[in-house]
Short mmCIF file of C-alpha atoms in Angstrom, two decimals:
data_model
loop_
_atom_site.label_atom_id
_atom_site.label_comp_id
_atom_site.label_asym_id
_atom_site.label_seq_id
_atom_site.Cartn_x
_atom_site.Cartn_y
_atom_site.Cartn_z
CA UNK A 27 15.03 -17.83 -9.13
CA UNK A 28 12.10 -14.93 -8.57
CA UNK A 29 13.03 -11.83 -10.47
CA UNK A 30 12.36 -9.42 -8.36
CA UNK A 31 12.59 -6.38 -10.84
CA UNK A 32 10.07 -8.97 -13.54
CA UNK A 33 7.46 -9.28 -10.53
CA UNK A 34 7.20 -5.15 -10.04
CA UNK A 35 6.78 -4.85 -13.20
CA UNK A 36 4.07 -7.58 -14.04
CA UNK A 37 2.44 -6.18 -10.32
CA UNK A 38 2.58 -2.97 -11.61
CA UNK A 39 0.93 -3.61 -15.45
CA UNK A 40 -2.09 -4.67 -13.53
CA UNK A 41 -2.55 -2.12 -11.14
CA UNK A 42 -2.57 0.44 -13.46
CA UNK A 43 -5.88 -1.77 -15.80
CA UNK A 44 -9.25 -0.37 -14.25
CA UNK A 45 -10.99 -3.48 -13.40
CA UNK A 46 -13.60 -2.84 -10.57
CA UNK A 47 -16.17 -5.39 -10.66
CA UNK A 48 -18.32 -5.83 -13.91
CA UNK A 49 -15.50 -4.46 -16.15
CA UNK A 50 -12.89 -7.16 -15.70
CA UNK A 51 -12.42 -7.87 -19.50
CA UNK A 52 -9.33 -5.44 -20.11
CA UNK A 53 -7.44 -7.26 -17.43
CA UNK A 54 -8.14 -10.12 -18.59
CA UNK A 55 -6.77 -9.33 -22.07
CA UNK A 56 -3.67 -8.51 -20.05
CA UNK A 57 -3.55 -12.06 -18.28
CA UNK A 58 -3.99 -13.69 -21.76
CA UNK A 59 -1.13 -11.60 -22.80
CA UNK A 60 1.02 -12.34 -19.80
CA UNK A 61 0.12 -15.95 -20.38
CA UNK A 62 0.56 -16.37 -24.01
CA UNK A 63 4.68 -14.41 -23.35
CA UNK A 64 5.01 -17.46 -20.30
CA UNK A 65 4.29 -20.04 -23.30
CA UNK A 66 0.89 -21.15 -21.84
CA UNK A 67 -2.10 -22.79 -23.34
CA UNK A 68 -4.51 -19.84 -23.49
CA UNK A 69 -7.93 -19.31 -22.68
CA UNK A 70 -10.20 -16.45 -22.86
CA UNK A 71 -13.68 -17.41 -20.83
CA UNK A 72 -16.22 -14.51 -22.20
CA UNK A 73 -18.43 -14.57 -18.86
CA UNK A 74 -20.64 -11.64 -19.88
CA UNK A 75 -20.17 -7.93 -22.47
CA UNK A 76 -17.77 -6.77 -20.63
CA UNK A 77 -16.34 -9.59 -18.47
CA UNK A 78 -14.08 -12.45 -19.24
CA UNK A 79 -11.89 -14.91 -16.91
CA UNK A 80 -8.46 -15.82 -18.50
CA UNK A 81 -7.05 -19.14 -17.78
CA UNK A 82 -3.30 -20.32 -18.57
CA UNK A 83 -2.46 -23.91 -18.73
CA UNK A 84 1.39 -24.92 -18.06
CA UNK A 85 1.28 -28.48 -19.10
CA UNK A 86 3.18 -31.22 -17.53
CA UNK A 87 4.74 -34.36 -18.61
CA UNK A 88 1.79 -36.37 -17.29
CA UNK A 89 1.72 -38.56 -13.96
CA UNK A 90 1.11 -35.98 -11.47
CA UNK A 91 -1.71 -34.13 -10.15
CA UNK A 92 -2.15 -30.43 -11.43
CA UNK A 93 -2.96 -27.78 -9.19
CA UNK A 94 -4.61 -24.56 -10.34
CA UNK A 95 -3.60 -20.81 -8.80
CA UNK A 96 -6.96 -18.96 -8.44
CA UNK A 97 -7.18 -15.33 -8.16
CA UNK A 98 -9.93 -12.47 -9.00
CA UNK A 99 -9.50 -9.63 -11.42
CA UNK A 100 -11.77 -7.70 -10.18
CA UNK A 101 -11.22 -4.77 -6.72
CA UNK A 102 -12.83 -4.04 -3.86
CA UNK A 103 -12.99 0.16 -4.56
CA UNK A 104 -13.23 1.87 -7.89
CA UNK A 105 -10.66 4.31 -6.68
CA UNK A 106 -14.01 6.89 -7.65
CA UNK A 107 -15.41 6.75 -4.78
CA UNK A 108 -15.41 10.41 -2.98
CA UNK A 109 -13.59 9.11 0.12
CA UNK A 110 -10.92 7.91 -1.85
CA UNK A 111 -10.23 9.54 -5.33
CA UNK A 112 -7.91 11.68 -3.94
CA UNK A 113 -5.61 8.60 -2.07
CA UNK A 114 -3.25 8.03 -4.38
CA UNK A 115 -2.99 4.02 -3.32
CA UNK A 116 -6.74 3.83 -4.65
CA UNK A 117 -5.86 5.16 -8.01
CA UNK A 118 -5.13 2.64 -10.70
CA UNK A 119 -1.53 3.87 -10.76
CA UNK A 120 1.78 1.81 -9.51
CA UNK A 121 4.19 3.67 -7.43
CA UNK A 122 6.81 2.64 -5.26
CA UNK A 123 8.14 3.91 -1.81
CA UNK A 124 10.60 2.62 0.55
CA UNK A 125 10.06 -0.93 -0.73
CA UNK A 126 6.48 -1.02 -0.98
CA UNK A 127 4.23 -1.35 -4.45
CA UNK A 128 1.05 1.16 -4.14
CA UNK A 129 -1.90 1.01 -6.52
CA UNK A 130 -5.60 -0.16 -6.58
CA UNK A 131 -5.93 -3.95 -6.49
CA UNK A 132 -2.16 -4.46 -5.43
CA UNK A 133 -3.24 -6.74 -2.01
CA UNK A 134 -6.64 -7.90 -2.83
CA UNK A 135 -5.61 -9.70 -5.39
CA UNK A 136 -3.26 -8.62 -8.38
CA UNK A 137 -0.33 -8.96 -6.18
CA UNK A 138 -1.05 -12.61 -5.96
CA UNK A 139 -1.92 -12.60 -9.70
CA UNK A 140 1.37 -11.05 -10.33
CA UNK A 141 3.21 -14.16 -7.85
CA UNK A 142 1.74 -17.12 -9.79
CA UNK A 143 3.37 -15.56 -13.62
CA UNK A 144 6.68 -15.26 -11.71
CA UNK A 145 6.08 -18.42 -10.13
CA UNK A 146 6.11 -20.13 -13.40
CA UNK A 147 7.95 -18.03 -15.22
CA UNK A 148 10.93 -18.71 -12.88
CA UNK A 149 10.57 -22.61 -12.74
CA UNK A 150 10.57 -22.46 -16.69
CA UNK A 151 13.93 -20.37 -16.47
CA UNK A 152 15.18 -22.94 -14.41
CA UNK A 153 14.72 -25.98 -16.67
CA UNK A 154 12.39 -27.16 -14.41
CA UNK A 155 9.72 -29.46 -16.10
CA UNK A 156 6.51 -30.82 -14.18
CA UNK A 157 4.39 -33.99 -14.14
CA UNK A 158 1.42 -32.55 -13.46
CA UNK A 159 -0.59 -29.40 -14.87
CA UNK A 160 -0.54 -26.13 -13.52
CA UNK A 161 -3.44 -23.43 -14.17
CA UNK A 162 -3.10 -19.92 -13.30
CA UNK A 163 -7.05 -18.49 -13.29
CA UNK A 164 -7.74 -14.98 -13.14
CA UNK A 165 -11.31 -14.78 -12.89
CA UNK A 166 -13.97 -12.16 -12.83
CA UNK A 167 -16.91 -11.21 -9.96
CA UNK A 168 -15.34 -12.19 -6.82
CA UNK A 169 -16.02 -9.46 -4.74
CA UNK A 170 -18.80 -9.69 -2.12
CA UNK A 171 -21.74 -7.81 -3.85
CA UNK A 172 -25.32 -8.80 -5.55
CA UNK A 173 -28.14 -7.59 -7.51
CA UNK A 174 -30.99 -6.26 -4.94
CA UNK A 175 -33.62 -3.59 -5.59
CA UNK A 176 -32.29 -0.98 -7.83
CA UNK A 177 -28.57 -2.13 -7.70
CA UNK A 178 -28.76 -4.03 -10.93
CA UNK A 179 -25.54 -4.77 -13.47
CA UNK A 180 -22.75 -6.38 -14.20
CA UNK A 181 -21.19 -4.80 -11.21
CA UNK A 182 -23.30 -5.51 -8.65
CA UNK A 183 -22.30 -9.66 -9.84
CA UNK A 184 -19.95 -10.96 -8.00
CA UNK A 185 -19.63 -14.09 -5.12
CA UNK A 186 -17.86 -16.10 -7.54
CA UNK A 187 -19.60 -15.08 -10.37
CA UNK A 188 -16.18 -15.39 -12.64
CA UNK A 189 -14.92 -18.93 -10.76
CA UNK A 190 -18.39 -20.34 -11.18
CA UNK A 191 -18.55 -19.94 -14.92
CA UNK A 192 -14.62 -21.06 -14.91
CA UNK A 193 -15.32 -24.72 -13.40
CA UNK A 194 -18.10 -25.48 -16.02
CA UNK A 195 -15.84 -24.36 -18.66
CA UNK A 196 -12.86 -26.59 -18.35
CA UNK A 197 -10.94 -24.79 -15.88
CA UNK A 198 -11.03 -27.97 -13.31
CA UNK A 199 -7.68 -29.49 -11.14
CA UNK A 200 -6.86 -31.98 -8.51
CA UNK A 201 -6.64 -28.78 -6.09
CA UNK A 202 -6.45 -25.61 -5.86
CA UNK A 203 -4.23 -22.38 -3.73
CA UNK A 204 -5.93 -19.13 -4.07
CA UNK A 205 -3.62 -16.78 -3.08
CA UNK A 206 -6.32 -14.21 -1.03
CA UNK A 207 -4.21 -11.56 1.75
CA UNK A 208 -4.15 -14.15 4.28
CA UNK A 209 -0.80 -12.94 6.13
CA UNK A 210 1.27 -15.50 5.46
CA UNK A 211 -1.18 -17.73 7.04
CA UNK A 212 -2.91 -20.89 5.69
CA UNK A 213 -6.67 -20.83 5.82
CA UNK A 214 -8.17 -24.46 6.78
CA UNK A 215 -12.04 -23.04 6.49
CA UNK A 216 -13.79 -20.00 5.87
CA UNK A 217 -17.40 -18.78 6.99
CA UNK A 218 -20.06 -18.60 4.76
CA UNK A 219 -22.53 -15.38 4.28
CA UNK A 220 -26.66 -15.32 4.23
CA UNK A 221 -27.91 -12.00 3.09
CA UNK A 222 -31.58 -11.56 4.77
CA UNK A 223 -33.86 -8.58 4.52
CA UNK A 224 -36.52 -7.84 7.19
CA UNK A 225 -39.51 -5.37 5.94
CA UNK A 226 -41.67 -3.81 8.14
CA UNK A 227 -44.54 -2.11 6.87
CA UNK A 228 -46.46 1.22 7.93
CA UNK A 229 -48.86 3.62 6.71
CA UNK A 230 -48.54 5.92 3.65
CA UNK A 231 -49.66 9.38 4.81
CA UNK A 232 -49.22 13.21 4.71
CA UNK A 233 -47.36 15.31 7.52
CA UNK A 234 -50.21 16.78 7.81
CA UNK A 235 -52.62 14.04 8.79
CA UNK A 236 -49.91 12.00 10.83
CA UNK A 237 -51.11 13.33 13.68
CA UNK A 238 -51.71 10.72 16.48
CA UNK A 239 -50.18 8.21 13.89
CA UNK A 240 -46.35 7.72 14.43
CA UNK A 241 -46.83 4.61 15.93
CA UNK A 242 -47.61 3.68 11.96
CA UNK A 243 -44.95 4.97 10.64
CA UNK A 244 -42.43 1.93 9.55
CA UNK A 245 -39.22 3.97 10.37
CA UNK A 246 -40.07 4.34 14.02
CA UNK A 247 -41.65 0.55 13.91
CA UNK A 248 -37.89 -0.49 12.03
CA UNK A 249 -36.11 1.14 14.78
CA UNK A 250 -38.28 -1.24 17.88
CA UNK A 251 -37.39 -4.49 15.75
CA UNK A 252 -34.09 -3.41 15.13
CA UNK A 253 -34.23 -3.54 18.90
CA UNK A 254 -34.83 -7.17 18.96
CA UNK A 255 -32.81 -7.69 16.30
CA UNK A 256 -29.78 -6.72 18.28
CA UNK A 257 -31.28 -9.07 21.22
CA UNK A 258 -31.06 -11.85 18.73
CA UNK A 259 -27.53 -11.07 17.23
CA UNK A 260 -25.82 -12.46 20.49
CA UNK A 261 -27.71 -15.89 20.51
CA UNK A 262 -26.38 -16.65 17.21
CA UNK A 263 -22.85 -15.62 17.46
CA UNK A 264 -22.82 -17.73 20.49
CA UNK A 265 -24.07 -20.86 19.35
CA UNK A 266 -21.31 -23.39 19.82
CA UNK A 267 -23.39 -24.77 16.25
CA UNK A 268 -22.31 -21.47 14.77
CA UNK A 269 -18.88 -21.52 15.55
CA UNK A 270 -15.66 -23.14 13.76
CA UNK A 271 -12.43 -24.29 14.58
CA UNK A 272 -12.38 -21.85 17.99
CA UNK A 273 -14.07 -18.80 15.68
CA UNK A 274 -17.43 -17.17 16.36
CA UNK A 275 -20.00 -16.41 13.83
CA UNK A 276 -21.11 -12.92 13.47
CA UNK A 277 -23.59 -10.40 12.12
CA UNK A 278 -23.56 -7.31 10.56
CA UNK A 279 -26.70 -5.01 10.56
CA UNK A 280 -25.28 -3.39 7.20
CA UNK A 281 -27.91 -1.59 5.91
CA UNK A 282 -31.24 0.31 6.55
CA UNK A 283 -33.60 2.05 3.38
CA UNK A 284 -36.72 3.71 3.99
CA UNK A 285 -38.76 6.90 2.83
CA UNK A 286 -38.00 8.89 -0.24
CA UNK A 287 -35.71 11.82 0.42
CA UNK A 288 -37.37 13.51 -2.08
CA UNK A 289 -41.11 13.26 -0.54
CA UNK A 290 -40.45 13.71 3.04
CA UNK A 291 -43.95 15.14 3.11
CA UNK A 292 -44.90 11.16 3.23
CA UNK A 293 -44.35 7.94 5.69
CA UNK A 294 -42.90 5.82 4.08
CA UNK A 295 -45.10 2.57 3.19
CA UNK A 296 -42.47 -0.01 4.52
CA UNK A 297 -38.88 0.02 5.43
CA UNK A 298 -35.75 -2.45 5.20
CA UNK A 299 -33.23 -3.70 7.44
CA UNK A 300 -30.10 -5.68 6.26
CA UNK A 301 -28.53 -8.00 7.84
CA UNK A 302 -25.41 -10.26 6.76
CA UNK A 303 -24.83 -13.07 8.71
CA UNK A 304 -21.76 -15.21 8.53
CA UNK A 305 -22.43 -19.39 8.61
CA UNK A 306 -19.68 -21.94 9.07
CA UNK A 307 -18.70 -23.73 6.56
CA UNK A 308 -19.94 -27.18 8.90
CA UNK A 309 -23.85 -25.87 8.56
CA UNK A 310 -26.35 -26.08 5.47
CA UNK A 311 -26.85 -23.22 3.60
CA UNK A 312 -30.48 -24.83 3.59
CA UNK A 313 -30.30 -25.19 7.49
CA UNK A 314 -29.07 -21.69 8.02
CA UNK A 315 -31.66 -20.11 5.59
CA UNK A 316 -34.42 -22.19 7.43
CA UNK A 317 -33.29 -21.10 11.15
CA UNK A 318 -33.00 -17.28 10.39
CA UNK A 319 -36.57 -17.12 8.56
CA UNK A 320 -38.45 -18.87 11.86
CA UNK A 321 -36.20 -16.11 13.59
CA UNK A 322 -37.93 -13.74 11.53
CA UNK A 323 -41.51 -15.51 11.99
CA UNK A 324 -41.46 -14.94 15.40
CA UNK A 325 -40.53 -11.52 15.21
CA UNK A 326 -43.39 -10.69 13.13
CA UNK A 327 -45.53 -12.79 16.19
CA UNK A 328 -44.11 -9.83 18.50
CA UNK A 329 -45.26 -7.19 16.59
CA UNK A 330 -48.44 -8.64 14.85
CA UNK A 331 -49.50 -5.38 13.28
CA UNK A 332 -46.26 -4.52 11.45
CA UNK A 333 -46.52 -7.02 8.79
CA UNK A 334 -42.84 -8.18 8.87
CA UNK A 335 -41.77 -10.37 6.21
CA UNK A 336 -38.04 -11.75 5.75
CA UNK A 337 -35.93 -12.33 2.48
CA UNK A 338 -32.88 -14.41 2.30
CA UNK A 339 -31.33 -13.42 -0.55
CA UNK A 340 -27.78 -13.90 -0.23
CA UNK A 341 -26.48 -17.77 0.45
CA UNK A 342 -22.47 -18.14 -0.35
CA UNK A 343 -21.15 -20.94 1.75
CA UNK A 344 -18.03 -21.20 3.64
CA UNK A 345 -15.85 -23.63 2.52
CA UNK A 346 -12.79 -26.24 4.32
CA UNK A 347 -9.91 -28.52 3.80
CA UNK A 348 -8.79 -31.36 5.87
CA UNK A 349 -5.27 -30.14 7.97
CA UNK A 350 -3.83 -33.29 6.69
CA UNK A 351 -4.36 -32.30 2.63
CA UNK A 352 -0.64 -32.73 0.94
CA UNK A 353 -1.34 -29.17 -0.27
CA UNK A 354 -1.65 -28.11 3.02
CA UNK A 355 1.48 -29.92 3.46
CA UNK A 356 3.70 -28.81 0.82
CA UNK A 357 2.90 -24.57 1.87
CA UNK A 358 4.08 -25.53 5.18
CA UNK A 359 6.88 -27.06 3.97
CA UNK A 360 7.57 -24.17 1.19
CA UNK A 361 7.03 -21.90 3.46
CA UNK A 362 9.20 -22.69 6.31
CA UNK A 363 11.99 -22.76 4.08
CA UNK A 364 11.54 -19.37 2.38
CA UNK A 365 10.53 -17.40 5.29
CA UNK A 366 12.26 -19.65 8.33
CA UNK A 367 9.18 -20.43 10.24
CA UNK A 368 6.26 -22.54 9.71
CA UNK A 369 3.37 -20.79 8.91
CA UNK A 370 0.53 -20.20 11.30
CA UNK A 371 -3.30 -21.33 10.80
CA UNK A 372 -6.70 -19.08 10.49
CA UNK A 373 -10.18 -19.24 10.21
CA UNK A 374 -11.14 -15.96 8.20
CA UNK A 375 -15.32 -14.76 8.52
CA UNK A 376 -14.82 -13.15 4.90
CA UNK A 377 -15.68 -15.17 1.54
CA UNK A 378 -13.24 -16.26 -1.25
CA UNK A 379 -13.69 -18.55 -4.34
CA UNK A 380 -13.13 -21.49 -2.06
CA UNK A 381 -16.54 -21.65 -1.92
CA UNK A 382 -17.56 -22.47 -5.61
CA UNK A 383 -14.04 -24.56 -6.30
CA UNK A 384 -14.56 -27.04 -3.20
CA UNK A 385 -18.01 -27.29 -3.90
CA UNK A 386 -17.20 -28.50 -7.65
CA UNK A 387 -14.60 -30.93 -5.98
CA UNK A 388 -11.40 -28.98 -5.86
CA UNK A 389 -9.47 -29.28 -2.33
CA UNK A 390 -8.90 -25.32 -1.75
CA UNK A 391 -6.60 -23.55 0.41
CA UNK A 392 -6.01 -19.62 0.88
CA UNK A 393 -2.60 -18.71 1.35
CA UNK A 394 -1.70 -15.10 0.44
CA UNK A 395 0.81 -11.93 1.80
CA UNK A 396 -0.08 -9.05 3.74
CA UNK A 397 -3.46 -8.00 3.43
CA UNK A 398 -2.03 -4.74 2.39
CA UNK A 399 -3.80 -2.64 5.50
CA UNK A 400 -4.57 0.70 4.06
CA UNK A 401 -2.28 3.67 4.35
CA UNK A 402 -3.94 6.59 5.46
CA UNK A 403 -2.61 8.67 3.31
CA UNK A 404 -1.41 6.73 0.74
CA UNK A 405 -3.72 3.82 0.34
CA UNK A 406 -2.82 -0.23 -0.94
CA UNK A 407 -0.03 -1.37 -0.89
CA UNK A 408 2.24 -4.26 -0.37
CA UNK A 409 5.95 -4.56 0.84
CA UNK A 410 7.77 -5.63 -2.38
CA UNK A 411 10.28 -8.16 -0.32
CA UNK A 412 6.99 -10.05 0.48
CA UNK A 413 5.93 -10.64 -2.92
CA UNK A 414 9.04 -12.22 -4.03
CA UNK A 415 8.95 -14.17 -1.64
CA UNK A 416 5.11 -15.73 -1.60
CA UNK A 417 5.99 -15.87 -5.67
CA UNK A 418 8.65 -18.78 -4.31
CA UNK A 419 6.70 -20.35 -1.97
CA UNK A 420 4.16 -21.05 -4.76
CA UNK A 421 6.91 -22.19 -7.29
CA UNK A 422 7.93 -24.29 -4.51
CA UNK A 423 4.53 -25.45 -3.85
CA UNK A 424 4.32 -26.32 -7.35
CA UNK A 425 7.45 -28.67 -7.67
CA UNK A 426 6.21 -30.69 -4.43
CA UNK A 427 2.55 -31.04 -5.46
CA UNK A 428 2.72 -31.64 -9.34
CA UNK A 429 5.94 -33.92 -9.23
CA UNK A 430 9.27 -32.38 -10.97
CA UNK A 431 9.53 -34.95 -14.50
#
């Protein structure tokens, strides 16, 4: 039986530990603690100063497969940022109203964190006693963010920074649920993202003798190719090659950086474009990389005097599971009897930890709650009846997939 009133409060403990990417490690002392009360085997995975994973092992009698619940410590916002220090739902502080839990972190992902204690912690209240291992990981660096230019740190790590260290340090199953704000949906494949930057060069000259000379300048020359870059955008979102169980790649032109605004006075000597673009999880990273740097070639053939070059620098792969997977199976099965419905399917165009845990072997599904849709005015949240519920369908999932001894 879910405690309902246990699950607040374990939701709410995290919410209110800071842990915005690069400073996960206090949480994580929290999830050893939370473990170590459940009776777990503990580990503490020191990833970097700073930054640890926690992983809690429920062992089982032996002769069934174990199956790991993945989640990351680490949140999308600071709460600092000046668009939404003053959003209460952004802070890390728990509150409740009219039967939702507010608080930085709460949908993307402690809430999930929170389901998988009370998932286990419920099944060991009811005498219940697996075959097979469960692991509850809570891992650092998740968040989609990397080191470029100046942006250098633990903070900018993260595209599975925390899972990849976890699977060469023991923390290994038969499969995997990561518990990502999926709707109540289960997610057969996710795309894949390529980070690329496209310079393009210009000259470095004074106001006063650019005279005659704006055709130099790399801003203005940026803002033609950006031109073709939105001509190009279409012909790879539409390539049936690109596309995935009925979804569509796309790209994002998500950044531009040129000049100093501190020099004005000067052209700036080149200037970036950004681009993330989103790869199916049925195409090579190696592929992808190699099709959007001849794109890039023959953009610097149509403007031969801006010296364009291209950078991929950015390649997390999507990652899949087969429909017919008995994890698969045993969510739709959990979850038609919690909620009264079987649960429907997606294909999501954002990145989890799926990608380093299939990659190492470990059949991955996301299944989560709400995604937790800001509140204007109040910020993250999830309803409350939502996470006691999930928290059964995974203690549920856990009985079918590991084998009760």
């Amino acid at each position: 039986m879910i405690d309902r009133d246990r699950l607040v409060e374990t939701a709410s403990a995290m919410i209110e530990v800071h842990s915005f990417t690069g400073d996960e490690a206090r949480m994580a002392d929290l999830m050893c603690e939370l473990f170590d009360d459940a009776r777990l085997q503990v580990q503490r995975q020191e990833v970097e100063e700073g930054r640890a994973n926690a992983l809690g092992t429920w062992s089982g009698r032996g002769g069934g497969p174990s199956l790991m619940f993945n989640g990351h410590m680490d949140t999308s916002y600071s709460g600092r940022e000046p668009w939404l220090r003053d959003v209460p739902g952004f802070q890390p502080q728990a509150f409740q109203r009219e039967e939702r839990l507010y608080g930085l972190g709460i949908s993307n992902m402690k809430g999930a964190l929170a389901c998988y204690v009370e998932a286990v912690r419920s099944l060991q209240e009811d005498a219940v006693r697996l075959k097979g291992d469960v692991l509850i990981a809570a891992v650092s660096g998740e968040i989609e963010k990397t080191q470029h230019g100046d942006a250098q740190g633990a903070e900018y790590r993260g595209y599975a920074a925390g899972t990849r260290h976890l699977v060469t340090h023991g923390g290994v199953a038969d499969m995997c649920l990561l518990g990502e704000p999926t709707e109540g949906k289960v997610v057969l494949g996710h795309f894949g993202a390529l980070w690329l930057r496209i310079r393009v060069h210009g000259n470095f000259i004074h106001t006063a003798f650019s005279e005659g000379k704006r055709d130099q300048n790399s801003i203005l020359r940026a803002h033609e190719v950006l031109e073709a870059v939105q001509e190009w955008i279409p012909t790879w979102e539409n390539d049936p090659a690109n596309s995935y169980r009925g979804a569509k790649a796309i790209v994002n032109v998500g950044a531009i950086e040129g000049g100093f605004g501190w020099r004005v006075s000067r052209t700036p000597h080149h200037t970036d474009l950004f681009l993330d673009v989103r790869v199916p999880p049925t195409k090579e990273m190696s592929l992808a990389r190699r099709e959007v740097l001849d794109w890039v070639r023959s953009l610097a053939e149509q403007f031969p005097e801006y010296g364009i070059e291209g950078e991929v620098y950015v390649t997390a792969p999507g990652a899949e599971i087969d429909e017919g997977h008995e994890l698969v199976g045993a969510i739709d099965v959990a979850h038609e009897e919690v909620f009264g419905a079987p649960p429907g399917r997606d294909v999501t165009r954002w990145f989890s930890d799926a990608s380093a845990l299939t990659r190492y072997g470990i059949p991955t599904v996301n299944y989560g709650t709400s995604t937790g849709l800001m509140d204007v005015e109040l910020g993250e949240n999830l309803e409350i009846d939502g996470l006691v519920r999930t928290a059964e369908v995974y203690a549920r999932v856990a009985m079918t997939v590991c084998g009760v001894a």
